[in-house]
Amino acid sequence: MLLLTLASCTGKPPVQKSAPPQIGPFLGRDRTITVGVKPDQPQLSQQNGSRWDGFEIRLIDYLATKTGSNPIYTPVVTADRDSRLSNRQLHMIVANYSDTPQRRTKAELVGPYMVTPQGILVRAGDTSIRSFAEMKGKSVCTTTDSTSLDALKGAGIHISTQDRFEECVKQLEGKQVNAVSTDLLILYGFQHTSPKLAVALDRTSRPVEVPATASNKWMVGLQPGDGTDCQTVLNLVRSFLTDNTWELNFNTWFPHVQQVYKDWSTRFKPKLESLGCY
């Protein structure tokens, strides 16, 4: 009666609030999920014909198998990852997607599943870069809108950007740039598949690292607001890190990294207390 009285007084029917759009869960038995991946990063995520493989592909397979989901791999470039999640064009992204405060406002981030410093890739035999200071004045390629790009700014480096690291690598091989810089594990993937390339080493034969406040933490990206899948993925990433699957896959895809970093199992593997939904 009160609602009818108010409606007759105002001449307008009472306003009904619309329900918020349903977001997730997308993971589940026999459900198909579209997953954004890099198609051209050796040892991490690479497409060869109809076959996909690499460390990140194995992680996606792990998540899919445990939930009974059917993943469809969709190529993405670095600059498009945020928008393709926030615009809900993809259900998930597993593409060396680093944790940043800005990304936490655009997507649900789960993890990390990998921690890595940023390094430098040069042509094999080039010893002109033995420290980060020696990058000054050099021409360096990285990807557009990446955390790697931000780390290079303000150091007197001539920076160029491409959509894909594969394009940067082609410029390096063609002597158009002096170096490529991004997360070290990405660079080791390219070194592993090309005798023309090498990760830059300092005078103690350790990889030259780009100074930063912290190593990059790679996260699984989900659509903003997908809290249900976030908890599911979080539990599975924890299992991935504790049931020896992480070590088995690191052994498979990065044996060359283990030769350089004797502390690889603690240096690149995230600590369990760092895991979360962000």
Coordinates of C-alpha atoms in Angstrom, one line a residue:
M1 CA 0.0 0.0 0.0
L2 CA 2.8 2.4 0.9
L3 CA 4.5 1.8 -2.5
L4 CA 1.2 2.4 -4.3
T5 CA 0.7 5.6 -2.4
L6 CA 4.2 6.8 -3.2
A7 CA 3.8 6.0 -6.9
S8 CA 0.5 7.8 -7.0
C9 CA 2.0 10.9 -5.3
T10 CA 5.0 11.1 -7.6
G11 CA 3.3 10.0 -10.7
K12 CA 6.1 7.5 -11.3
P13 CA 6.4 3.8 -10.5
P14 CA 9.0 2.8 -7.9
V15 CA 12.5 2.3 -9.4
Q16 CA 13.8 -1.3 -9.6
K17 CA 17.5 -1.7 -9.3
S18 CA 18.9 -4.0 -12.0
A19 CA 20.9 -7.0 -10.9
P20 CA 24.7 -6.8 -11.6
P21 CA 25.8 -8.9 -14.5
Q22 CA 26.8 -12.5 -13.7
I23 CA 30.6 -12.9 -13.9
G24 CA 31.9 -16.4 -13.8
P25 CA 32.4 -19.1 -12.9
F26 CA 33.7 -20.0 -16.3
L27 CA 35.8 -23.0 -15.2
G28 CA 34.0 -26.3 -14.8
R29 CA 33.2 -29.7 -16.1
D30 CA 32.9 -29.7 -19.9
R31 CA 32.9 -25.8 -20.0
T32 CA 35.0 -24.2 -22.8
I33 CA 37.2 -21.3 -21.7
T34 CA 39.2 -18.9 -24.0
V35 CA 42.7 -18.4 -22.7
G36 CA 45.0 -15.7 -24.0
V37 CA 48.6 -16.9 -24.6
K38 CA 51.7 -15.7 -26.4
P39 CA 52.2 -17.7 -29.6
D40 CA 55.9 -17.1 -30.1
Q41 CA 57.8 -17.4 -26.8
P42 CA 60.1 -20.5 -26.8
Q43 CA 60.0 -22.7 -23.7
L44 CA 57.0 -20.8 -22.3
S45 CA 54.3 -20.7 -24.9
Q46 CA 54.7 -21.4 -28.5
Q47 CA 52.5 -22.6 -31.3
N48 CA 53.8 -25.1 -33.8
G49 CA 51.1 -25.8 -36.3
S50 CA 48.1 -27.0 -34.3
R51 CA 50.3 -27.9 -31.3
W52 CA 51.0 -25.6 -28.4
D53 CA 53.6 -26.3 -25.7
G54 CA 55.8 -24.7 -23.1
F55 CA 55.7 -24.1 -19.3
E56 CA 52.7 -21.8 -19.4
I57 CA 50.8 -24.1 -21.7
R58 CA 51.4 -27.0 -19.2
L59 CA 50.1 -24.7 -16.4
I60 CA 46.9 -24.1 -18.4
D61 CA 46.6 -27.8 -19.1
Y62 CA 46.9 -28.5 -15.3
L63 CA 44.1 -26.0 -14.5
A64 CA 41.9 -27.4 -17.2
T65 CA 42.4 -31.0 -16.3
K66 CA 41.7 -30.4 -12.6
T67 CA 38.5 -28.5 -13.4
G68 CA 37.4 -30.6 -16.4
S69 CA 37.4 -27.4 -18.6
N70 CA 38.3 -27.3 -22.3
P71 CA 40.8 -24.5 -23.1
I72 CA 40.9 -22.7 -26.4
Y73 CA 44.2 -21.0 -26.9
T74 CA 44.0 -17.5 -28.3
P75 CA 47.1 -15.5 -29.3
V76 CA 47.6 -12.1 -27.5
V77 CA 50.2 -9.4 -27.6
T78 CA 51.6 -7.7 -24.6
A79 CA 49.7 -4.4 -25.1
D80 CA 46.3 -6.1 -25.5
R81 CA 46.2 -8.2 -22.4
D82 CA 44.6 -5.7 -20.0
S83 CA 41.9 -4.7 -22.5
R84 CA 41.0 -8.1 -23.6
L85 CA 40.2 -9.2 -20.1
S86 CA 38.5 -6.0 -19.0
N87 CA 36.4 -6.0 -22.2
R88 CA 35.5 -9.7 -21.5
Q89 CA 36.9 -11.0 -24.8
L90 CA 38.8 -13.7 -22.9
H91 CA 38.1 -15.7 -19.8
M92 CA 41.7 -16.1 -18.8
I93 CA 45.3 -14.9 -19.6
V94 CA 48.4 -16.9 -18.9
A95 CA 51.1 -14.8 -20.8
N96 CA 53.9 -13.7 -18.4
Y97 CA 51.3 -11.2 -17.0
S98 CA 53.1 -9.3 -14.3
D99 CA 51.5 -8.1 -11.1
T100 CA 51.2 -4.3 -11.0
P101 CA 48.9 -1.9 -9.0
Q102 CA 47.3 -0.7 -12.3
R103 CA 46.5 -4.2 -13.5
R104 CA 44.8 -5.0 -10.2
T105 CA 42.2 -2.4 -11.1
K106 CA 41.6 -4.0 -14.6
A107 CA 41.6 -7.7 -13.9
E108 CA 41.5 -10.4 -11.2
L109 CA 45.1 -11.5 -10.7
V110 CA 45.8 -15.0 -9.2
G111 CA 49.2 -16.2 -8.2
P112 CA 52.1 -15.8 -8.7
Y113 CA 53.2 -19.0 -10.5
M114 CA 56.6 -17.6 -11.4
V115 CA 59.1 -15.0 -10.2
T116 CA 61.8 -13.7 -12.5
P117 CA 64.2 -10.7 -12.7
Q118 CA 64.6 -8.7 -15.9
G119 CA 67.6 -9.4 -18.1
I120 CA 69.3 -8.5 -21.4
L121 CA 69.6 -10.5 -24.6
V122 CA 72.5 -9.8 -27.1
R123 CA 74.0 -11.4 -30.1
A124 CA 76.2 -14.4 -29.3
G125 CA 79.8 -13.3 -28.8
D126 CA 78.9 -9.7 -28.0
T127 CA 80.5 -8.7 -24.7
S128 CA 79.9 -4.9 -24.9
I129 CA 77.2 -5.1 -22.2
R130 CA 78.6 -6.6 -19.0
S131 CA 76.6 -4.5 -16.6
F132 CA 73.4 -2.5 -16.6
A133 CA 75.4 0.7 -16.6
E134 CA 76.9 -0.3 -20.0
M135 CA 73.4 -0.2 -21.5
K136 CA 73.6 3.6 -21.6
G137 CA 73.7 4.8 -25.2
K138 CA 72.7 1.4 -26.5
S139 CA 69.6 0.7 -28.6
V140 CA 67.3 -1.7 -26.9
C141 CA 64.0 -3.2 -28.0
T142 CA 61.2 -4.4 -25.7
T143 CA 57.4 -4.7 -26.0
T144 CA 54.8 -1.9 -26.0
D145 CA 53.1 -1.2 -22.6
S146 CA 55.1 -3.8 -20.7
T147 CA 56.7 -3.6 -17.2
S148 CA 60.0 -4.2 -19.0
L149 CA 59.6 -0.9 -20.8
D150 CA 59.1 1.0 -17.6
A151 CA 62.3 -0.5 -16.1
L152 CA 64.4 0.8 -18.9
K153 CA 63.3 4.4 -18.8
G154 CA 65.5 7.1 -17.5
A155 CA 68.8 5.2 -17.9
G156 CA 70.0 6.9 -21.1
I157 CA 69.0 4.0 -23.3
H158 CA 67.6 4.3 -26.8
I159 CA 64.4 2.4 -26.5
S160 CA 62.3 1.0 -29.3
T161 CA 59.1 -1.1 -28.9
Q162 CA 57.4 -3.8 -30.8
D163 CA 54.1 -5.7 -30.2
R164 CA 55.9 -9.1 -29.9
F165 CA 59.3 -10.1 -28.5
E166 CA 59.8 -12.2 -31.6
E167 CA 59.9 -8.9 -33.6
C168 CA 62.5 -7.5 -31.2
V169 CA 64.6 -10.7 -31.6
K170 CA 64.5 -10.3 -35.4
Q171 CA 65.8 -6.8 -35.0
L172 CA 68.6 -8.0 -32.8
E173 CA 69.6 -10.7 -35.2
G174 CA 69.5 -8.2 -38.0
K175 CA 71.7 -5.8 -36.1
Q176 CA 69.1 -3.1 -36.0
V177 CA 69.3 -2.9 -32.2
N178 CA 72.1 -3.8 -29.7
A179 CA 69.9 -5.7 -27.3
V180 CA 66.5 -7.0 -26.2
S181 CA 65.4 -6.6 -22.6
T182 CA 62.5 -8.3 -20.7
D183 CA 62.0 -10.9 -18.1
L184 CA 65.0 -13.2 -17.9
L185 CA 63.1 -16.5 -18.5
I186 CA 61.6 -15.2 -21.7
L187 CA 65.2 -14.3 -22.9
Y188 CA 66.5 -17.8 -21.9
G189 CA 63.7 -19.3 -24.1
F190 CA 65.0 -17.4 -27.1
Q191 CA 68.6 -18.3 -26.3
H192 CA 67.7 -22.0 -26.0
T193 CA 66.3 -22.0 -29.6
S194 CA 68.8 -19.8 -31.4
P195 CA 72.6 -20.2 -31.4
K196 CA 72.8 -16.6 -32.6
L197 CA 71.6 -15.2 -29.3
A198 CA 72.9 -15.2 -25.7
V199 CA 71.8 -13.8 -22.4
A200 CA 74.3 -11.0 -21.5
L201 CA 76.6 -12.0 -18.7
D202 CA 78.6 -9.9 -16.3
R203 CA 82.3 -10.3 -15.5
T204 CA 81.6 -13.2 -13.1
S205 CA 79.5 -15.0 -15.7
R206 CA 76.2 -14.2 -14.0
P207 CA 73.3 -12.8 -16.0
V208 CA 73.2 -9.1 -16.2
E209 CA 70.0 -8.1 -14.4
V210 CA 68.0 -4.8 -14.8
P211 CA 67.8 -3.1 -11.4
A212 CA 64.3 -3.0 -10.1
T213 CA 62.6 -2.8 -6.7
A214 CA 61.5 -6.4 -7.1
S215 CA 61.4 -9.3 -9.5
N216 CA 58.3 -9.6 -11.7
K217 CA 55.6 -11.9 -10.5
W218 CA 53.7 -13.7 -13.2
M219 CA 50.0 -14.0 -12.6
V220 CA 47.0 -15.8 -14.0
G221 CA 44.6 -13.1 -15.2
L222 CA 40.8 -13.4 -15.0
Q223 CA 38.0 -11.1 -15.9
P224 CA 37.4 -8.3 -13.4
G225 CA 34.9 -9.5 -10.8
D226 CA 35.4 -13.2 -11.4
G227 CA 36.0 -14.0 -7.7
T228 CA 34.7 -17.6 -7.9
D229 CA 37.2 -18.7 -10.5
C230 CA 39.9 -16.7 -8.7
Q231 CA 39.6 -18.9 -5.6
T232 CA 39.5 -22.1 -7.8
V233 CA 42.6 -21.1 -9.7
L234 CA 44.3 -20.0 -6.4
N235 CA 43.9 -23.4 -4.9
L236 CA 45.1 -25.1 -8.1
V237 CA 48.2 -22.9 -8.4
R238 CA 49.0 -23.8 -4.8
S239 CA 48.8 -27.5 -5.8
F240 CA 50.9 -26.9 -8.9
L241 CA 53.6 -25.4 -6.7
T242 CA 53.5 -28.1 -4.0
D243 CA 52.9 -31.4 -5.8
N244 CA 56.2 -31.3 -7.7
T245 CA 54.5 -30.3 -11.0
W246 CA 56.3 -26.9 -10.9
E247 CA 59.7 -28.5 -10.6
L248 CA 59.0 -31.1 -13.3
N249 CA 58.0 -28.5 -15.8
F250 CA 60.9 -26.2 -14.9
N251 CA 63.3 -29.1 -15.4
T252 CA 61.7 -29.8 -18.8
W253 CA 61.7 -26.2 -20.1
F254 CA 64.6 -24.4 -18.4
P255 CA 67.5 -26.8 -17.9
H256 CA 69.8 -24.1 -19.1
V257 CA 68.6 -21.8 -16.4
Q258 CA 69.4 -24.4 -13.8
Q259 CA 73.0 -24.5 -15.0
V260 CA 73.4 -20.8 -14.2
Y261 CA 71.3 -20.4 -11.1
K262 CA 72.1 -23.1 -8.6
D263 CA 69.3 -21.6 -6.4
W264 CA 66.7 -21.9 -9.2
S265 CA 64.1 -23.7 -7.1
T266 CA 63.9 -20.8 -4.6
R267 CA 64.8 -17.9 -7.0
F268 CA 62.1 -18.5 -9.6
K269 CA 59.5 -20.4 -7.6
P270 CA 57.1 -18.2 -5.6
K271 CA 56.8 -18.6 -1.9
L272 CA 53.4 -20.0 -0.8
E273 CA 52.7 -17.1 1.5
S274 CA 52.8 -14.7 -1.5
L275 CA 49.9 -16.5 -3.2
G276 CA 46.6 -14.7 -3.4
C277 CA 43.7 -13.3 -5.4
Y278 CA 44.3 -9.6 -6.1

